[in-house]
PDB file of C-alpha atoms in Angstrom:
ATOM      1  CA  UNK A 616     295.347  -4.780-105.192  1.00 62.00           C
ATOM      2  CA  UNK A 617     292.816  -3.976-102.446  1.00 78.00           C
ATOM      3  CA  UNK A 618     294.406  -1.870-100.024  1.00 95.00           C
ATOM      4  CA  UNK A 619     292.772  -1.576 -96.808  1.00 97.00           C
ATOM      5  CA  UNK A 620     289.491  -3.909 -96.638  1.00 97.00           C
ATOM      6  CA  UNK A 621     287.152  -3.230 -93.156  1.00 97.00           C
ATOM      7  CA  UNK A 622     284.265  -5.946 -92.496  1.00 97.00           C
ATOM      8  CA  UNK A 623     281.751  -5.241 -91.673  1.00 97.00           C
ATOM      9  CA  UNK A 624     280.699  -1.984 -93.515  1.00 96.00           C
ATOM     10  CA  UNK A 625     277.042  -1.553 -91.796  1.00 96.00           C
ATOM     11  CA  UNK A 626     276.285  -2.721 -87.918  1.00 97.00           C
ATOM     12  CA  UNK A 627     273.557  -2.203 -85.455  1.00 97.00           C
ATOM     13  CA  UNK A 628     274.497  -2.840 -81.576  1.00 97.00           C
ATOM     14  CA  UNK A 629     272.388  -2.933 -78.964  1.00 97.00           C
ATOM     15  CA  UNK A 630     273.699  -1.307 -75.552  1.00 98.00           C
ATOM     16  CA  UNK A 631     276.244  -3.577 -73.696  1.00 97.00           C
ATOM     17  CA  UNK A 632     276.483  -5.921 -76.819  1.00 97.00           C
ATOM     18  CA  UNK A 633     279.981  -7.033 -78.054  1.00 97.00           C
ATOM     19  CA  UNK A 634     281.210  -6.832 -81.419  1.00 96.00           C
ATOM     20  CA  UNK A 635     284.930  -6.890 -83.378  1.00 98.00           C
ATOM     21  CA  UNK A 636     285.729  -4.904 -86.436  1.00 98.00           C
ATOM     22  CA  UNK A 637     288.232  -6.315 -89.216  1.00 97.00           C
ATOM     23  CA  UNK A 638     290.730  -4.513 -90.803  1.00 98.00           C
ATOM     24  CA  UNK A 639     292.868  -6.194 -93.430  1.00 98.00           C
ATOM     25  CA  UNK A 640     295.676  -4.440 -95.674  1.00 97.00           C
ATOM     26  CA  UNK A 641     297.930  -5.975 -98.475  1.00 96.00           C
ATOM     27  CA  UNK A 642     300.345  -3.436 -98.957  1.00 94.00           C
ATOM     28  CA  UNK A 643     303.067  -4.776 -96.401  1.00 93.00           C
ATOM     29  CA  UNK A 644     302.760  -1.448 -94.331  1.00 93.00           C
ATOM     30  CA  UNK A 645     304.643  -1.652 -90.694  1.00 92.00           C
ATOM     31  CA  UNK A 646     301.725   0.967 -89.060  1.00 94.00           C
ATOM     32  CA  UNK A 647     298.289   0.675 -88.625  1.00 96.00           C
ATOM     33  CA  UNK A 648     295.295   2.752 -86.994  1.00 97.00           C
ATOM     34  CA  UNK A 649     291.929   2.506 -85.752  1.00 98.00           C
ATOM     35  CA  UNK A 650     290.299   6.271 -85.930  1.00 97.00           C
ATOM     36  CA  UNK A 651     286.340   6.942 -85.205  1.00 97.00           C
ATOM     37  CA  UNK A 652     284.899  10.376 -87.413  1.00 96.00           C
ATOM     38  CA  UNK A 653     282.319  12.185 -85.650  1.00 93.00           C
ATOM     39  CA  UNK A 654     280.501  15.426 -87.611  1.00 85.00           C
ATOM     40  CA  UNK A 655     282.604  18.135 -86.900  1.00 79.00           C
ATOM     41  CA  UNK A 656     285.545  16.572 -85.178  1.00 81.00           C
ATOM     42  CA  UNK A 657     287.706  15.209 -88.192  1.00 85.00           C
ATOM     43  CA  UNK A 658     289.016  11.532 -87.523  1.00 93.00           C
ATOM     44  CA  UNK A 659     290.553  10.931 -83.803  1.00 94.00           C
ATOM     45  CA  UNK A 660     292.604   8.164 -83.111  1.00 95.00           C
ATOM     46  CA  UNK A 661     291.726   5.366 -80.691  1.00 97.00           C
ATOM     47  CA  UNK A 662     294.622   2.911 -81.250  1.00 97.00           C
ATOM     48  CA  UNK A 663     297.700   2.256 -83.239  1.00 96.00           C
ATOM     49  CA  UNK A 664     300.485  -0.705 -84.021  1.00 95.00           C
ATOM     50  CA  UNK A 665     303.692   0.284 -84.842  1.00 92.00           C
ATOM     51  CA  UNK A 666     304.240  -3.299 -85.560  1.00 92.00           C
ATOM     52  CA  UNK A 667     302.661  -7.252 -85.915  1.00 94.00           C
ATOM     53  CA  UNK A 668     302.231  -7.848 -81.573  1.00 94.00           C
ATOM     54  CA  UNK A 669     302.681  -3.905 -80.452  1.00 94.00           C
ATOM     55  CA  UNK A 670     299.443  -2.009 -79.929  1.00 96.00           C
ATOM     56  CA  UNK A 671     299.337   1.699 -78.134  1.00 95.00           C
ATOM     57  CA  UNK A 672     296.438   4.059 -77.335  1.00 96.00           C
ATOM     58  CA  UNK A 673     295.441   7.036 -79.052  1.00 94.00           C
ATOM     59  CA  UNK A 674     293.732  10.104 -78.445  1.00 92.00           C
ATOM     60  CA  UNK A 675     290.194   8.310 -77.328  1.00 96.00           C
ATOM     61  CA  UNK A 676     290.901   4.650 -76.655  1.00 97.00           C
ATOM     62  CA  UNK A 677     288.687   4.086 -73.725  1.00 97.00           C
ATOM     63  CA  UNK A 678     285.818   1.409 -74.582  1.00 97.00           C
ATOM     64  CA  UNK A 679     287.859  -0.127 -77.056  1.00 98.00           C
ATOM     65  CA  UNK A 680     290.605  -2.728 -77.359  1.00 97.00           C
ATOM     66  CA  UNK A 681     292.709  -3.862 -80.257  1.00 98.00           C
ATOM     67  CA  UNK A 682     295.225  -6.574 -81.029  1.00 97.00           C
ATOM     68  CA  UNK A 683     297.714  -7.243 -84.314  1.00 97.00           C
ATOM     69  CA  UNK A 684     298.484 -10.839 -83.670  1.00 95.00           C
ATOM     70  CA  UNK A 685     299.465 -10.808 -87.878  1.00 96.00           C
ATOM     71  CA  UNK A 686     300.936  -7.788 -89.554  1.00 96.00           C
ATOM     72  CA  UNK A 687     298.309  -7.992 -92.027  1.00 97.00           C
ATOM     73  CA  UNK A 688     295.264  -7.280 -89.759  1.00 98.00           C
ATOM     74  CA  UNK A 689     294.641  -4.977 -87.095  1.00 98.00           C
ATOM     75  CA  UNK A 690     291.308  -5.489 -84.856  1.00 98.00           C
ATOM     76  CA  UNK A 691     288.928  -3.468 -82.642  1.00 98.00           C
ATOM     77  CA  UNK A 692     287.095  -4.606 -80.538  1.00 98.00           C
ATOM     78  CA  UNK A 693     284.064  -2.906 -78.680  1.00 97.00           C
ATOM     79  CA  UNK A 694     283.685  -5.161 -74.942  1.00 93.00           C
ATOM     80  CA  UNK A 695     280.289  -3.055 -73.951  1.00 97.00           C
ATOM     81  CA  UNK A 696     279.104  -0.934 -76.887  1.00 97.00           C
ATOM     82  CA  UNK A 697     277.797   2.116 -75.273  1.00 97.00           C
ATOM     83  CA  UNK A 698     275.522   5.067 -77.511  1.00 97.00           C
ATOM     84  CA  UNK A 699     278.599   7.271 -77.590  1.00 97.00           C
ATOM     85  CA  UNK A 700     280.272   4.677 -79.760  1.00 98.00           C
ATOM     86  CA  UNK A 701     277.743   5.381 -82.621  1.00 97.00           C
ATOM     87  CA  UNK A 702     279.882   7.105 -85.254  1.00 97.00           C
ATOM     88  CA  UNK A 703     281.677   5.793 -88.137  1.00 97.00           C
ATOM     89  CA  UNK A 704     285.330   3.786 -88.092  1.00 98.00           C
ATOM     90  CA  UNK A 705     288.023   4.449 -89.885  1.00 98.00           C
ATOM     91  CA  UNK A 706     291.274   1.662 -90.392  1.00 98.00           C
ATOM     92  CA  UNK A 707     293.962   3.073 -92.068  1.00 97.00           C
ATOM     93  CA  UNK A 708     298.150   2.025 -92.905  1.00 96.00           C
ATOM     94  CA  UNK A 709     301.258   3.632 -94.165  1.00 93.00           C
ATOM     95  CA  UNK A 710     304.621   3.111 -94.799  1.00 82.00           C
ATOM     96  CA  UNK A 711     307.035   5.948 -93.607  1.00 75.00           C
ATOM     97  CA  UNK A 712     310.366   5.133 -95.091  1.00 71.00           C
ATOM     98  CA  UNK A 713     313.238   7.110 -92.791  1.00 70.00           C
ATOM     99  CA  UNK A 714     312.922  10.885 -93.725  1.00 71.00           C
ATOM    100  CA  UNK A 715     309.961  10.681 -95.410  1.00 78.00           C
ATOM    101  CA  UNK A 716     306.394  12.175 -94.120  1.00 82.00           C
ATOM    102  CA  UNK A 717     303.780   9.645 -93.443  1.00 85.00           C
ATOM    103  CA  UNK A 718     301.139   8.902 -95.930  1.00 88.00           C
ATOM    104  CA  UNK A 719     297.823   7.129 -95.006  1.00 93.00           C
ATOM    105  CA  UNK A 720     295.945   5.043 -97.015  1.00 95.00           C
ATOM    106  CA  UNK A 721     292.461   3.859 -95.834  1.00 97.00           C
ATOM    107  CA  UNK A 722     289.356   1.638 -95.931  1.00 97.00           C
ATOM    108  CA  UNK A 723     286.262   2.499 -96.593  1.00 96.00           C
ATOM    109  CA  UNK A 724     284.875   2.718 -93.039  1.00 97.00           C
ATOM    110  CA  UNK A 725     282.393   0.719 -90.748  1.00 97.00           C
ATOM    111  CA  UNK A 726     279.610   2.535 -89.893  1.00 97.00           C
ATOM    112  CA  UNK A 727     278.363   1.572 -86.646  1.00 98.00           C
ATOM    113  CA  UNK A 728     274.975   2.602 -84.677  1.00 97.00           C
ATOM    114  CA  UNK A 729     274.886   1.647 -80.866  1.00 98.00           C
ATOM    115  CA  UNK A 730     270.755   2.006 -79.466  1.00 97.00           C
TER     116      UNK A 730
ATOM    117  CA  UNK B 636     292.062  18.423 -77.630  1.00 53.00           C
ATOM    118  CA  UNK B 637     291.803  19.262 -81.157  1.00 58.00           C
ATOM    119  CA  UNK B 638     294.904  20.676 -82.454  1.00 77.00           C
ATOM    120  CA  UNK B 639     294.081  21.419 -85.919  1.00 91.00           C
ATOM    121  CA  UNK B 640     291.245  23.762 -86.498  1.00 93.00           C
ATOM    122  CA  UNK B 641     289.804  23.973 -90.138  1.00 95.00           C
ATOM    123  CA  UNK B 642     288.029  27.316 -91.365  1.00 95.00           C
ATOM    124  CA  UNK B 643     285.254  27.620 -92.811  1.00 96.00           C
ATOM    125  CA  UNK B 644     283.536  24.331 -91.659  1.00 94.00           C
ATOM    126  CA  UNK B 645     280.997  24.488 -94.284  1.00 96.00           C
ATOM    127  CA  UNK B 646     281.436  25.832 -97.572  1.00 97.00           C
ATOM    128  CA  UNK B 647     278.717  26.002-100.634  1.00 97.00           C
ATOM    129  CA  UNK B 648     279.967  27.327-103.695  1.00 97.00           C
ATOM    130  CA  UNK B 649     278.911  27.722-107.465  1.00 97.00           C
ATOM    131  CA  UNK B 650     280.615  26.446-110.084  1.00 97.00           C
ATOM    132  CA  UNK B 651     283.251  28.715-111.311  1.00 97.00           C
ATOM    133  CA  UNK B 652     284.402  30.445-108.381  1.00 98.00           C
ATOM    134  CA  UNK B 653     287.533  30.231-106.376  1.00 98.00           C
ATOM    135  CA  UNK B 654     288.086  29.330-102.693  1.00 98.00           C
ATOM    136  CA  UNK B 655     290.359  28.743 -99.728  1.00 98.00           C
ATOM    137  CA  UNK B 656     290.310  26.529 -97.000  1.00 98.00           C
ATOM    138  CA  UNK B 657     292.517  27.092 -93.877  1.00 98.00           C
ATOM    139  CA  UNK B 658     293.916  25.021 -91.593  1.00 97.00           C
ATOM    140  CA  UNK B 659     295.507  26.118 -88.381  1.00 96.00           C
ATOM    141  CA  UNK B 660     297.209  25.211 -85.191  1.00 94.00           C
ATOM    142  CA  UNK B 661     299.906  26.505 -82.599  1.00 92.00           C
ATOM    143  CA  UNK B 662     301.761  23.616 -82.494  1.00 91.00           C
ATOM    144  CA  UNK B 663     304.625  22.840 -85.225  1.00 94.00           C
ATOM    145  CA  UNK B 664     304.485  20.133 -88.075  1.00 93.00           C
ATOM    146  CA  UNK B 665     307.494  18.490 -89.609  1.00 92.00           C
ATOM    147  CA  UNK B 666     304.691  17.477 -92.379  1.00 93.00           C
ATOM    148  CA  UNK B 667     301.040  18.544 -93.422  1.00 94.00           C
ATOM    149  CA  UNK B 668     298.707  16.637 -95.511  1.00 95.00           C
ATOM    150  CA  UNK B 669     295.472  17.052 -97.004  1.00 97.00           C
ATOM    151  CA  UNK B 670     293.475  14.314 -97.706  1.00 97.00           C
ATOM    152  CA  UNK B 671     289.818  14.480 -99.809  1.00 97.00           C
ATOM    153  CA  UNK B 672     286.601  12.147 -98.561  1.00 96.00           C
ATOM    154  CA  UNK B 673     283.724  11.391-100.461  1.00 95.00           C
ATOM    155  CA  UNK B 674     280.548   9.724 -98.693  1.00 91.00           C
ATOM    156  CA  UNK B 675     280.878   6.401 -97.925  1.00 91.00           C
ATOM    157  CA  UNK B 676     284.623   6.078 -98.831  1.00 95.00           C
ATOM    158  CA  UNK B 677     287.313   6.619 -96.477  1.00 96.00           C
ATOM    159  CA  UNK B 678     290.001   9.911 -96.996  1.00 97.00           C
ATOM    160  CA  UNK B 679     292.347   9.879 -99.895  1.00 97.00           C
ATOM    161  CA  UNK B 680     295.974  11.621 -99.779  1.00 95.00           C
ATOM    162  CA  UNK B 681     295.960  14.810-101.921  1.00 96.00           C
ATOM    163  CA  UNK B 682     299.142  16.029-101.297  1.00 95.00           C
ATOM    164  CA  UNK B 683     301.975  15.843 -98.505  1.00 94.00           C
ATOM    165  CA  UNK B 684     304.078  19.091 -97.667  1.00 94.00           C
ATOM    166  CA  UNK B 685     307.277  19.151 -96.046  1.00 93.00           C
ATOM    167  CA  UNK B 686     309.028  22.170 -96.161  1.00 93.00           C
ATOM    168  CA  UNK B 687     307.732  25.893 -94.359  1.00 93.00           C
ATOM    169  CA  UNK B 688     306.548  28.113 -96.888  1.00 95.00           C
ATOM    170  CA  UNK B 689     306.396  25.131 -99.338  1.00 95.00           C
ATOM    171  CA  UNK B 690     303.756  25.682-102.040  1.00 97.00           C
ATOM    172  CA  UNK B 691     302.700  22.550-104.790  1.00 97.00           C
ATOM    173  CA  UNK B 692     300.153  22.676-107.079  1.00 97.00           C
ATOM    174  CA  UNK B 693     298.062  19.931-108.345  1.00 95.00           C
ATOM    175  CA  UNK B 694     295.781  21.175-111.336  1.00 96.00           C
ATOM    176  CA  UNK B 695     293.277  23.137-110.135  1.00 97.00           C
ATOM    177  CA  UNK B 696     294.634  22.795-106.135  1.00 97.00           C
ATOM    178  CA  UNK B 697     297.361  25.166-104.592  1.00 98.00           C
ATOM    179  CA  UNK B 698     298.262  23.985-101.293  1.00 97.00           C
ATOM    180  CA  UNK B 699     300.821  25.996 -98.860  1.00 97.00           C
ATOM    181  CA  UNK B 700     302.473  25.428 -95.728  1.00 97.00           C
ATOM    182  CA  UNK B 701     303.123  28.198 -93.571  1.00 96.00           C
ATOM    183  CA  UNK B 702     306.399  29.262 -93.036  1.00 95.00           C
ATOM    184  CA  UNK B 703     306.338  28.429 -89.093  1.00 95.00           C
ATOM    185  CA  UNK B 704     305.041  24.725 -90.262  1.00 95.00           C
ATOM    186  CA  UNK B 705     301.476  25.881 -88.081  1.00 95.00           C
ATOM    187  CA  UNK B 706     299.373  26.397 -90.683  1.00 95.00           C
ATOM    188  CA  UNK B 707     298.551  25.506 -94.460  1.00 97.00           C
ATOM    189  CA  UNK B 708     295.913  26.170 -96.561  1.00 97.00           C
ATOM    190  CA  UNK B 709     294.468  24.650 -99.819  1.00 98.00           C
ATOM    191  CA  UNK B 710     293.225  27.313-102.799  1.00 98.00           C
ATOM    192  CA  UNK B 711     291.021  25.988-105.404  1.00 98.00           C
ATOM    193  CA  UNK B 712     290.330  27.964-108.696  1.00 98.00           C
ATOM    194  CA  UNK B 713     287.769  27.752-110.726  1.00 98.00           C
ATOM    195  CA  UNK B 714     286.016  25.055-108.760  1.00 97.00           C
ATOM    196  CA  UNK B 715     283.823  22.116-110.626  1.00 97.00           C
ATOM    197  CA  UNK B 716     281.119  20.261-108.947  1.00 96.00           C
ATOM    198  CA  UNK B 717     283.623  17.136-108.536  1.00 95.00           C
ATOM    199  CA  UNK B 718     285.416  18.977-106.561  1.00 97.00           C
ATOM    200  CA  UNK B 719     282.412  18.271-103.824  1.00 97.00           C
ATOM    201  CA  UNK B 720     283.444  16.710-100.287  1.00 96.00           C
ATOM    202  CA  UNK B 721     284.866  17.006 -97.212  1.00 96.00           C
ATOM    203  CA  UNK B 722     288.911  18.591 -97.243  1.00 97.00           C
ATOM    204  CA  UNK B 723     290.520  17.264 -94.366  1.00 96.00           C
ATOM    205  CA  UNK B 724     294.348  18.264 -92.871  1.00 96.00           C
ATOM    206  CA  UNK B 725     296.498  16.282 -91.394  1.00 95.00           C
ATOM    207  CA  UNK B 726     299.798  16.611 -89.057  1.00 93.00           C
ATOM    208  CA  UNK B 727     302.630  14.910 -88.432  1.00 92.00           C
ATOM    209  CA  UNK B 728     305.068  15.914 -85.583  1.00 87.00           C
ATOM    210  CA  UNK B 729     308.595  15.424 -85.258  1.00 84.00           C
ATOM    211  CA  UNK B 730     308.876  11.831 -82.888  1.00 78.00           C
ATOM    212  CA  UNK B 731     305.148  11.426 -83.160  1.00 77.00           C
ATOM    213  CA  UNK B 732     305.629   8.061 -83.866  1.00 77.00           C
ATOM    214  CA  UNK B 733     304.582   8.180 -87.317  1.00 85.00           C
ATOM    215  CA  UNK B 734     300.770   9.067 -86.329  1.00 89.00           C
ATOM    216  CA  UNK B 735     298.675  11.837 -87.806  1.00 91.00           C
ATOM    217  CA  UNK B 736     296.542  14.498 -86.059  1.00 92.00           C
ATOM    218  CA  UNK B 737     293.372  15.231 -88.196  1.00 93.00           C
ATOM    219  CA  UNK B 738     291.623  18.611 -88.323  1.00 93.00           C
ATOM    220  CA  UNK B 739     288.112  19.138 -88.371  1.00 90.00           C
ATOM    221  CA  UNK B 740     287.284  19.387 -91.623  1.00 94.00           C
ATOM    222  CA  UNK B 741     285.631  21.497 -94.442  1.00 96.00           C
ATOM    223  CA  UNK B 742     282.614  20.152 -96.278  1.00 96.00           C
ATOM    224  CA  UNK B 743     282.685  21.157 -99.817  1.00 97.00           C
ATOM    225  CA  UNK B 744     279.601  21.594-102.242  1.00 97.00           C
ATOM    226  CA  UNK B 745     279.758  22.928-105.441  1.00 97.00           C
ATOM    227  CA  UNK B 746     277.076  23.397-107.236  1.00 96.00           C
ATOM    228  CA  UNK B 747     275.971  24.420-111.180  1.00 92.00           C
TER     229      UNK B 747
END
């Protein structure tokens, strides 16, 4: 069972350069996120899916886009990397049965540098 | 806006000792979580609380939620270098839409 798989784990951009990270999960999960981990700032969200075709925006979505067109995969995509995207990404999913607190589970992260 | 705030931000320990993380905020939580990272892997889910003034334990780990559901903070006794990484909170509010606010984090080091 593999979870929550993100390809690629390592990139380099160069400014203004396009690029689309993968996020894959086998666990069935309604809800999945897209959250970027800077030092000292925890994990912020940039964009959600409640569900396969819904997307919404997070606490820092601008400069990024997303789209769930399978409820398997979630995708972000970067139109114009810019230097303050450097930092490392985060997918994550969960499955909140009614009543019940939600519980992420996540990949291992994309670490992405923007010169 | 960051609306959890962890305390201390840094922490570097020796093996043995006991410690306390904090993690605070002014706005209420149907649920707190703490999650443990390790470098290059993404968080893992320690424990989930629920209730105010809810206390689990998991081994070594003593987590409690505050009675207002503001606040929580995660004890560790007798800490062992594996214990090493970065403690992270999380929130969920009631019709958040299932989404959880991270705190800032408190990198862990224990050392022999």
């Amino acid at each position: 069972n593999a979870g929550v798989t993100q390809t690629p784990k390592f990139r380099v951009l160069k400014t203004g350069q396009s690029m689309t990270l993968l996020c894959a999960q086998d666990m069935n999960h309604e809800y999945m996120y897209w959250y970027r981990q800077d030092p000292g700032m925890g994990l912020r969200l940039i964009h959600y899916s409640v569900g396969e075709g819904t997307t919404a925006k997070g606490e820092v979505p601008d400069g990024y886009n997303v789209s769930r067109l399978k409820k398997q995969n979630f995708l972000l995509g970067l139109e114009s990397a810019a230097p303050s995207q450097t930092s490392v990404y985060f997918c994550a999913s969960s499955y909140s049965p009614e009543g019940r607190a939600t519980e992420a589970f996540f990949g291992q992260g994309t670490r992405l540098t923007v010169v | 806006t960051q609306l959890l705030e962890q305390s201390p931000q840094f922490l570097s320990i020796q093996e043995g000792e006991n410690l306390t993380v904090y993690c605070n905020s002014s706005s209420v939580f149907s649920s707190l979580q703490w999650y443990r990272q390790e470098p290059g892997e993404g968080p893992v889910l320690l424990v989930t609380v629920v209730t105010g003034g809810e206390v689990k334990k998991l081994k070594r780990l003593t987590f409690q939620f505050g009675d207002a559901r503001k606040d929580s903070s995660l004890h560790i006794t007798a800490a062992q270098p594996g214990d090493t990484g970065l403690y992270l909170c999380a929130g969920e509010r009631w019709g958040g839409g299932n989404k959880l606010t991270f705190g800032t984090g408190t990198q862990l080091k224990v050392e022999l």
